[in-house]
Coordinates of C-alpha atoms in Angstrom, one line a residue:
X1 CA 21.2 3.5 26.0
X2 CA 18.0 5.0 24.6
X3 CA 18.8 3.6 21.2
X4 CA 19.2 0.1 22.6
X5 CA 15.9 0.3 24.4
X6 CA 14.2 1.2 21.1
X7 CA 14.9 -2.4 19.9
X8 CA 12.8 -3.9 22.7
X9 CA 9.1 -4.5 22.4
X10 CA 7.1 -1.7 24.0
X11 CA 4.1 -4.0 24.3
X12 CA 3.5 -7.7 24.1
X13 CA 4.4 -8.2 20.4
X14 CA 2.0 -10.1 18.1
X15 CA 3.9 -13.0 16.6
X16 CA 3.5 -14.0 12.9
X17 CA 5.5 -16.0 10.4
X18 CA 5.2 -13.2 7.8
X19 CA 4.5 -9.5 8.0
X20 CA 3.7 -7.5 4.9
X21 CA 3.7 -3.7 4.8
X22 CA 1.2 -1.8 2.6
X23 CA -2.0 -2.6 0.7
X24 CA -1.3 -1.2 -2.8
X25 CA -0.9 -3.6 -5.7
X26 CA 2.2 -5.0 -4.2
X27 CA 0.9 -5.7 -0.7
X28 CA -2.5 -7.1 -1.9
X29 CA -0.9 -9.2 -4.6
X30 CA 1.5 -10.6 -2.1
X31 CA -1.3 -11.4 0.4
X32 CA -3.4 -13.2 -2.2
X33 CA -0.5 -15.3 -3.4
X34 CA 0.6 -16.2 0.1
X35 CA -2.9 -17.4 0.9
X36 CA -3.2 -19.4 -2.3
X37 CA 0.2 -21.0 -1.6
X38 CA -1.1 -22.2 1.8
X39 CA 0.6 -19.6 4.0
X40 CA -2.0 -18.2 6.5
X41 CA 0.2 -17.0 9.4
X42 CA 0.7 -13.5 8.0
X43 CA -0.6 -10.0 8.6
X44 CA -0.6 -6.9 6.3
X45 CA 0.1 -3.6 8.1
X46 CA -1.7 -0.6 6.6
X47 CA -1.5 3.0 7.9
X48 CA -4.7 4.1 6.3
X49 CA -8.3 2.8 6.8
X50 CA -8.7 1.0 3.5
X51 CA -6.7 -0.7 0.8
X52 CA -5.5 1.0 -2.4
X53 CA -2.1 2.5 -1.8
X54 CA -1.4 5.3 -4.3
X55 CA -4.7 4.7 -6.0
X56 CA -6.5 5.3 -2.6
X57 CA -4.5 8.5 -1.8
X58 CA -4.4 10.2 -5.2
X59 CA -8.0 11.4 -5.7
X60 CA -7.3 14.6 -7.6
X61 CA -9.7 15.6 -10.4
X62 CA -8.8 13.8 -13.7
X63 CA -6.7 11.1 -12.0
X64 CA -6.3 8.0 -14.2
X65 CA -3.8 5.4 -15.3
X66 CA -1.5 6.0 -18.2
X67 CA -1.1 2.2 -18.8
X68 CA -3.8 0.4 -20.7
X69 CA -6.5 -1.0 -18.3
X70 CA -6.3 -4.7 -19.4
X71 CA -2.6 -4.7 -18.6
X72 CA -2.8 -2.8 -15.4
X73 CA -4.4 -5.6 -13.4
X74 CA -3.4 -8.9 -11.8
X75 CA -3.0 -11.8 -14.2
X76 CA -5.0 -13.9 -11.7
X77 CA -7.8 -11.4 -11.4
X78 CA -8.8 -10.0 -14.8
X79 CA -11.5 -7.3 -14.8
X80 CA -14.0 -7.5 -17.7
X81 CA -15.7 -4.3 -16.5
X82 CA -13.2 -1.5 -17.2
X83 CA -15.1 1.5 -18.5
X84 CA -12.4 2.7 -20.9
X85 CA -9.0 1.6 -22.3
X86 CA -7.2 3.8 -19.7
X87 CA -9.0 3.4 -16.4
X88 CA -9.8 6.3 -14.0
X89 CA -8.6 6.2 -10.4
X90 CA -12.0 5.3 -8.8
X91 CA -12.2 2.1 -10.9
X92 CA -8.6 1.1 -10.0
X93 CA -9.3 1.7 -6.3
X94 CA -12.5 -0.3 -6.5
X95 CA -10.7 -3.1 -8.3
X96 CA -8.2 -3.4 -5.5
X97 CA -11.0 -3.5 -2.9
X98 CA -12.7 -6.2 -5.0
X99 CA -9.6 -8.3 -5.2
X100 CA -9.0 -7.9 -1.5
X101 CA -12.5 -9.1 -0.6
X102 CA -12.9 -11.7 -3.4
X103 CA -9.7 -13.5 -2.3
X104 CA -10.6 -13.0 1.4
X105 CA -7.4 -11.3 2.5
X106 CA -9.1 -8.5 4.4
X107 CA -9.1 -10.4 7.7
X108 CA -5.3 -10.5 7.5
X109 CA -5.1 -6.7 7.2
X110 CA -4.5 -4.4 10.2
X111 CA -5.7 -1.0 9.3
X112 CA -4.6 2.1 11.1
X113 CA -1.2 0.5 11.8
X114 CA 1.6 2.9 10.7
X115 CA 5.0 1.2 10.7
X116 CA 7.4 3.4 12.7
X117 CA 10.5 1.2 12.6
X118 CA 11.7 -2.4 12.0
X119 CA 14.8 -4.0 13.6
X120 CA 16.5 -7.3 12.8
X121 CA 16.9 -9.0 16.1
X122 CA 19.3 -11.8 15.2
X123 CA 16.7 -14.4 14.3
X124 CA 13.5 -12.4 13.6
X125 CA 12.1 -9.0 12.8
X126 CA 10.7 -6.7 15.4
X127 CA 8.3 -4.2 13.9
X128 CA 7.1 -1.1 15.9
X129 CA 3.7 0.4 14.8
X130 CA 1.6 3.2 16.3
X131 CA -0.8 0.4 17.4
X132 CA 1.7 -2.0 19.0
X133 CA 4.5 -4.3 18.1
X134 CA 4.8 -7.3 15.8
X135 CA 7.5 -9.9 15.3
X136 CA 8.0 -11.8 12.1
X137 CA 10.3 -14.4 10.7
X138 CA 10.0 -12.7 7.3
X139 CA 9.4 -9.0 6.5
X140 CA 8.0 -8.1 3.1
X141 CA 7.7 -4.4 2.1
X142 CA 5.0 -3.4 -0.4
X143 CA 5.5 0.3 0.3
X144 CA 5.7 1.7 -3.3
X145 CA 7.8 4.7 -4.4
X146 CA 4.7 6.8 -5.1
X147 CA 3.6 7.0 -1.5
X148 CA 5.3 10.1 0.1
X149 CA 4.7 13.4 -1.6
X150 CA 7.7 15.5 -2.5
X151 CA 7.7 19.2 -1.7
X152 CA 10.2 21.8 -3.2
X153 CA 11.9 24.2 -0.8
X154 CA 10.2 27.6 -1.4
X155 CA 11.4 30.6 0.5
X156 CA 8.5 32.3 2.4
X157 CA 6.0 29.5 1.9
X158 CA 5.1 29.5 5.6
X159 CA 3.9 33.1 5.2
X160 CA 1.3 32.3 2.5
X161 CA -2.2 33.2 3.7
X162 CA -4.1 31.1 1.2
X163 CA -4.7 27.3 0.8
X164 CA -1.8 25.0 0.1
X165 CA -1.9 21.3 -0.7
X166 CA -0.2 18.5 -2.8
X167 CA -2.0 16.8 -5.6
X168 CA -1.7 13.5 -3.6
X169 CA -3.5 15.1 -0.7
X170 CA -6.2 16.9 -2.6
X171 CA -8.5 19.3 -0.7
X172 CA -11.9 18.3 -1.9
X173 CA -13.6 20.7 0.5
X174 CA -12.2 23.6 -1.4
X175 CA -14.4 25.1 -4.1
X176 CA -12.1 26.0 -7.0
X177 CA -14.6 28.3 -8.6
X178 CA -13.3 31.8 -9.0
X179 CA -9.9 31.0 -7.4
X180 CA -6.5 32.3 -8.5
X181 CA -4.5 29.2 -8.5
X182 CA -0.7 28.5 -8.7
X183 CA 0.2 25.0 -9.9
X184 CA 3.8 24.1 -9.3
X185 CA 5.1 21.4 -11.5
X186 CA 4.1 19.9 -14.9
X187 CA 4.5 16.2 -14.4
X188 CA 2.1 13.3 -14.7
X189 CA -0.3 14.5 -12.1
X190 CA -0.4 18.1 -13.1
X191 CA -1.3 17.4 -16.8
X192 CA -4.3 15.5 -15.5
X193 CA -5.7 17.9 -12.9
X194 CA -4.9 21.2 -14.8
X195 CA -7.5 20.5 -17.5
X196 CA -10.0 19.4 -14.8
X197 CA -9.8 22.6 -12.8
X198 CA -9.0 25.1 -15.6
X199 CA -12.7 25.8 -16.5
X200 CA -13.6 26.6 -12.9
X201 CA -10.8 28.9 -11.7
X202 CA -10.5 32.6 -12.4
X203 CA -6.7 32.4 -13.0
X204 CA -4.3 29.5 -13.3
X205 CA -0.6 30.3 -13.0
X206 CA 1.3 27.2 -14.1
X207 CA 4.9 27.3 -12.9
X208 CA 6.9 25.1 -15.2
X209 CA 10.6 24.3 -14.7
X210 CA 11.0 21.9 -17.6
X211 CA 8.2 21.1 -20.2
X212 CA 7.4 17.5 -20.7
X213 CA 6.9 15.6 -23.9
X214 CA 3.1 14.9 -24.3
X215 CA 1.8 12.2 -26.6
X216 CA -1.8 11.7 -27.7
X217 CA -3.9 9.5 -25.4
X218 CA -5.5 6.7 -27.5
X219 CA -8.4 6.3 -25.0
X220 CA -11.9 5.2 -25.8
X221 CA -14.9 3.8 -24.0
X222 CA -15.2 0.0 -23.8
X223 CA -18.6 -1.0 -25.1
X224 CA -21.1 -3.2 -23.4
X225 CA -20.6 -5.8 -26.0
X226 CA -16.9 -6.0 -25.4
X227 CA -17.5 -6.3 -21.6
X228 CA -20.0 -9.1 -22.2
X229 CA -17.5 -11.0 -24.4
X230 CA -14.8 -10.6 -21.8
X231 CA -17.1 -12.0 -19.1
X232 CA -18.3 -14.9 -21.3
X233 CA -14.9 -15.7 -22.9
X234 CA -12.1 -14.8 -20.5
X235 CA -9.5 -16.1 -23.0
X236 CA -10.4 -13.2 -25.3
X237 CA -9.5 -10.6 -22.7
X238 CA -6.3 -12.6 -22.0
X239 CA -5.4 -12.4 -25.7
X240 CA -6.1 -8.7 -25.8
X241 CA -3.9 -8.3 -22.7
X242 CA -1.1 -10.3 -24.4
X243 CA -1.3 -8.1 -27.5
X244 CA -1.0 -4.9 -25.4
X245 CA 1.9 -6.4 -23.5
X246 CA 4.0 -7.3 -26.5
X247 CA 3.2 -4.0 -28.2
X248 CA 4.5 -2.2 -25.1
X249 CA 7.6 -4.4 -24.9
X250 CA 8.6 -3.2 -28.4
X251 CA 9.0 0.3 -26.9
X252 CA 12.0 -1.0 -24.9
X253 CA 14.0 -0.8 -28.2
X254 CA 13.7 3.0 -28.1
X255 CA 14.1 3.5 -24.4
X256 CA 17.0 1.2 -23.7
X257 CA 18.5 -0.4 -26.8
X258 CA 18.4 2.0 -29.7
X259 CA 17.7 5.5 -28.3
X260 CA 17.8 6.9 -31.9
X261 CA 14.4 5.3 -32.4
X262 CA 12.9 7.8 -29.9
X263 CA 13.4 10.5 -32.5
X264 CA 10.6 9.0 -34.6
X265 CA 8.3 8.9 -31.6
X266 CA 9.3 12.5 -30.8
X267 CA 8.0 13.6 -34.2
X268 CA 4.5 12.4 -33.1
X269 CA 4.8 14.4 -29.9
X270 CA 6.0 17.5 -31.8
X271 CA 3.1 17.2 -34.2
X272 CA 0.7 16.8 -31.3
X273 CA 2.0 20.0 -29.8
X274 CA 1.8 21.9 -33.1
X275 CA -1.7 20.8 -33.7
X276 CA -3.0 21.8 -30.3
X277 CA -0.9 25.0 -29.5
X278 CA -1.3 27.6 -32.3
X279 CA 0.5 30.5 -30.4
X280 CA 4.2 30.3 -31.4
X281 CA 5.4 31.9 -28.1
X282 CA 3.4 29.5 -26.0
X283 CA 4.5 26.6 -28.1
X284 CA 8.2 27.5 -27.6
X285 CA 7.6 27.5 -23.8
X286 CA 6.1 24.0 -24.0
X287 CA 8.7 22.5 -26.3
X288 CA 11.2 20.3 -24.4
X289 CA 15.0 20.5 -25.2
X290 CA 15.6 16.8 -24.3
X291 CA 15.0 13.6 -26.2
X292 CA 11.5 12.0 -25.8
X293 CA 11.7 9.4 -23.0
X294 CA 14.5 11.0 -21.0
X295 CA 11.8 12.1 -18.6
X296 CA 8.5 10.3 -18.1
X297 CA 6.5 10.3 -21.3
X298 CA 3.1 11.8 -20.6
X299 CA -0.1 11.2 -22.5
X300 CA -3.0 13.6 -22.8
X301 CA -5.4 15.1 -25.3
X302 CA -6.7 17.9 -23.1
X303 CA -3.6 19.3 -21.4
X304 CA -2.4 21.6 -24.2
X305 CA -5.9 22.9 -25.0
X306 CA -6.3 23.8 -21.3
X307 CA -3.0 25.7 -21.0
X308 CA -3.9 27.6 -24.1
X309 CA -7.0 29.1 -22.5
X310 CA -7.0 32.9 -21.7
X311 CA -7.2 32.3 -17.9
X312 CA -3.9 30.2 -17.9
X313 CA -0.4 31.6 -17.7
X314 CA 2.6 29.4 -18.2
X315 CA 5.4 30.8 -16.1
X316 CA 8.9 29.6 -16.9
X317 CA 10.9 32.0 -14.7
X318 CA 12.2 30.3 -11.5
X319 CA 10.4 31.0 -8.2
X320 CA 12.2 33.5 -6.0
X321 CA 9.9 33.5 -3.0
X322 CA 6.4 33.1 -1.7
X323 CA 4.6 36.1 -0.1
X324 CA 1.4 36.1 2.0
X325 CA -0.6 36.8 -1.2
X326 CA 1.4 35.3 -4.1
X327 CA 4.5 34.1 -5.7
X328 CA 7.4 36.2 -6.9
X329 CA 9.6 35.0 -9.7
X330 CA 13.2 35.9 -10.4
X331 CA 12.2 38.4 -13.1
X332 CA 10.6 40.5 -10.3
X333 CA 7.0 39.7 -11.3
X334 CA 4.5 39.0 -8.5
X335 CA 1.8 36.5 -9.3
X336 CA -1.2 37.2 -7.0
X337 CA -2.7 33.8 -6.0
X338 CA -4.9 32.5 -3.2
X339 CA -4.2 28.8 -3.7
X340 CA -1.0 26.8 -4.3
X341 CA -1.2 23.2 -5.5
X342 CA 2.0 21.2 -5.6
X343 CA 2.2 18.9 -8.6
X344 CA 5.7 17.9 -7.6
X345 CA 5.6 14.2 -7.5
X346 CA 7.0 11.8 -4.8
X347 CA 10.1 10.9 -2.8
X348 CA 11.1 8.2 -5.2
X349 CA 14.9 8.1 -4.5
X350 CA 14.4 9.2 -0.9
X351 CA 12.0 6.6 0.5
X352 CA 10.8 6.8 4.1
X353 CA 11.5 3.1 4.5
X354 CA 15.2 4.0 4.4
X355 CA 15.0 5.5 7.9
X356 CA 12.6 2.9 9.4
X357 CA 14.5 -0.3 8.5
X358 CA 17.5 -1.4 10.6
X359 CA 19.5 -4.4 9.3
X360 CA 21.9 -6.9 10.8
X361 CA 24.4 -4.5 12.2
X362 CA 21.8 -1.9 13.3
X363 CA 22.5 0.4 10.4
X364 CA 19.5 1.9 8.7
X365 CA 18.8 1.3 5.0
X366 CA 19.6 5.0 4.5
X367 CA 23.1 4.5 5.8
X368 CA 23.5 1.3 3.7
X369 CA 22.2 3.2 0.6
X370 CA 24.3 6.4 1.3
X371 CA 25.7 6.1 -2.2
X372 CA 22.6 5.1 -4.0
X373 CA 19.8 2.5 -3.8
X374 CA 20.6 -1.0 -4.8
X375 CA 19.2 -4.5 -4.3
X376 CA 19.6 -7.9 -6.0
X377 CA 16.8 -8.2 -8.5
X378 CA 15.3 -5.0 -6.9
X379 CA 14.1 -7.4 -4.2
X380 CA 16.8 -8.6 -1.7
X381 CA 19.4 -6.4 0.1
X382 CA 22.7 -7.5 1.6
X383 CA 22.7 -7.0 5.4
X384 CA 19.0 -7.4 5.7
X385 CA 18.2 -11.1 6.3
X386 CA 14.7 -12.4 5.7
X387 CA 13.6 -9.1 4.1
X388 CA 12.2 -8.7 0.6
X389 CA 11.3 -5.4 -1.1
X390 CA 8.6 -5.2 -3.7
X391 CA 9.0 -2.4 -6.3
X392 CA 12.6 -1.9 -5.1
X393 CA 15.5 -0.2 -6.9
X394 CA 15.6 -0.6 -10.7
X395 CA 12.2 -2.3 -11.1
X396 CA 10.4 0.8 -12.4
X397 CA 9.2 1.0 -16.0
X398 CA 9.0 3.7 -18.6
X399 CA 6.9 1.7 -21.0
X400 CA 4.7 -1.0 -19.4
X401 CA 2.7 -2.1 -16.3
X402 CA 4.3 -2.2 -12.9
X403 CA 1.8 -5.0 -12.0
X404 CA 3.8 -7.3 -14.3
X405 CA 7.0 -6.5 -12.3
X406 CA 5.2 -6.9 -9.0
X407 CA 3.9 -10.3 -9.9
X408 CA 7.4 -11.4 -11.0
X409 CA 8.8 -10.4 -7.6
X410 CA 5.9 -12.1 -5.7
X411 CA 6.7 -15.3 -7.5
X412 CA 10.4 -15.0 -6.6
X413 CA 9.6 -14.3 -2.9
X414 CA 7.2 -17.3 -2.7
X415 CA 9.9 -19.5 -4.2
X416 CA 12.3 -18.2 -1.6
X417 CA 9.8 -19.1 1.2
X418 CA 9.2 -22.6 -0.3
X419 CA 13.0 -23.1 -0.5
X420 CA 13.4 -22.1 3.1
X421 CA 10.7 -24.6 4.1
X422 CA 12.0 -27.4 2.0
X423 CA 15.6 -27.1 3.3
X424 CA 14.8 -26.2 6.9
X425 CA 16.4 -22.7 6.6
X426 CA 15.7 -20.1 9.2
X427 CA 17.5 -17.3 7.5
X428 CA 18.4 -16.1 4.0
X429 CA 20.5 -13.1 3.1
X430 CA 21.7 -12.2 -0.4
X431 CA 25.5 -12.4 -0.8
X432 CA 27.1 -9.0 -1.2
X433 CA 29.1 -10.1 -4.2
X434 CA 25.9 -11.4 -5.9
X435 CA 24.2 -8.1 -5.3
X436 CA 27.2 -6.2 -6.6
X437 CA 27.3 -8.2 -9.8
X438 CA 23.6 -7.6 -10.4
X439 CA 23.9 -3.9 -9.7
X440 CA 27.0 -3.5 -11.9
X441 CA 25.2 -5.3 -14.7
X442 CA 22.2 -2.9 -14.4
X443 CA 24.4 0.1 -14.4
X444 CA 26.3 -1.1 -17.4
X445 CA 23.0 -1.6 -19.3
X446 CA 21.9 1.8 -18.3
X447 CA 24.7 3.7 -20.0
X448 CA 23.3 4.0 -23.5
X449 CA 19.6 4.4 -22.5
X450 CA 17.6 7.5 -23.3
X451 CA 17.2 8.1 -19.5
X452 CA 21.0 8.8 -19.2
X453 CA 21.8 10.1 -22.6
X454 CA 18.7 12.0 -23.4
X455 CA 19.8 15.4 -22.1
X456 CA 17.6 15.9 -19.1
X457 CA 17.6 15.7 -15.3
X458 CA 14.7 13.6 -14.0
X459 CA 13.3 12.0 -10.8
X460 CA 14.6 8.7 -12.3
X461 CA 18.1 9.8 -11.2
X462 CA 19.5 10.0 -7.7
X463 CA 21.7 12.8 -6.2
X464 CA 24.7 11.3 -7.9
X465 CA 23.1 11.1 -11.3
X466 CA 22.6 7.4 -11.4
X467 CA 19.3 5.8 -12.6
X468 CA 18.4 3.7 -9.6
X469 CA 14.7 3.5 -10.4
X470 CA 14.1 2.0 -13.8
X471 CA 14.6 -1.5 -15.3
X472 CA 16.9 -1.1 -18.4
X473 CA 15.6 -4.0 -20.4
X474 CA 12.5 -6.1 -21.4
X475 CA 10.1 -7.1 -18.6
X476 CA 10.1 -10.7 -19.8
X477 CA 13.9 -10.7 -19.1
X478 CA 13.1 -9.6 -15.5
X479 CA 10.6 -12.4 -15.2
X480 CA 13.1 -14.9 -16.4
X481 CA 15.6 -13.7 -13.7
X482 CA 13.0 -13.9 -10.9
X483 CA 11.4 -17.2 -12.0
X484 CA 13.4 -19.3 -9.4
X485 CA 15.1 -18.5 -6.1
X486 CA 18.7 -19.6 -6.3
X487 CA 19.8 -20.7 -2.9
X488 CA 23.5 -20.5 -3.9
X489 CA 23.2 -16.7 -4.2
X490 CA 22.3 -16.4 -0.5
X491 CA 23.9 -16.8 2.9
X492 CA 21.8 -19.3 4.8
X493 CA 21.3 -20.5 8.3

């Protein structure tokens, strides 16, 4: 009985045609395009007090994008003022605030509204938030996969007497000077904040399970002359963006079409490691045993020099337990530390939205996805009418900008809404057989990629070893597939 009551509004629900969840690139881009298309009866629910998504939350020292700046922005809102070719976190967060205000979508945002659950009620969505209820004809999720920190299970962690935090929830009140720090994880975040804090700490114990491949970062400052040209001649910046885009697309050949090509790129990474790490023993610890690209390819010019410093220890023995004053590894060594920083990434294949969302038959998305995440075009899910997911399954990239994928999905969703309006449709739900055909095609394309044949275990893979996160082809192919909403692929009412 209690479960049935949960489906009822707890307050007088606010009614809107469309509800969007999240204010990262996906949510803000969706809001802008909705408004430009003449749809004004929508709200964007955001749990925090400002926009930005992962670029608002990840403020750790050294945080920056590993996709070129000119490509990591909306096509409809170029930014001529990037300071460097790979933009730092504060600039990306500021860019999203500027887009939000410049396109006047802030009045549509409800800050401090954390979505607790959403239920399909037969002809509309009922959304419960911590600030009240909303109803919507269409529910659009912009909750990206890099939103909820992932924590490893460490025996004894509750007994630790020092400071503990995740890189996505950085403790800026903590002075790192003179600290004995344990960093757990060597992924994309760690290789950025380790060089930033290494000069300040007394000791840095870097607990590495699997070393990553690290490529040189071709970063440079963008001159004032370049910025002036981009402002005066926007087509020049557009051309630069196009050049970067097509250069990045060529990388798909190595990742997904001809994995043997990755061996050539791996030679660059090997040379980068040899040039920056002179100690043979340390170099061996930092050398991966898998093919470049199997895990996320990282770029940095300061990570290797940082871990080679005398106050840094790279620990490869597995963690046995945490004590009140340190970490004990399986070789019996106790590493005395007063601070533990998790650089352990996010819940990518275990999204919180899976528990919050209840579809046509009341089942949660977690129940529907019990054997792996799947969606048609990474956007529509059978059993969930009038619901579209941005940055859904198999839309992630290993080579280019997620903003391109997001804009492709936004265009598809807008065409779906226009199709509904033009044909008097109240409800659209992707046909199960259409979704099955798409997912089977993706899995077939994934078989010979470096992500599945490169000899590693990564966060790209789910518990059953399937790559449910990445798109196994060119991004222009994804844009072709999402260019038009095909009504025949959907059950309609």
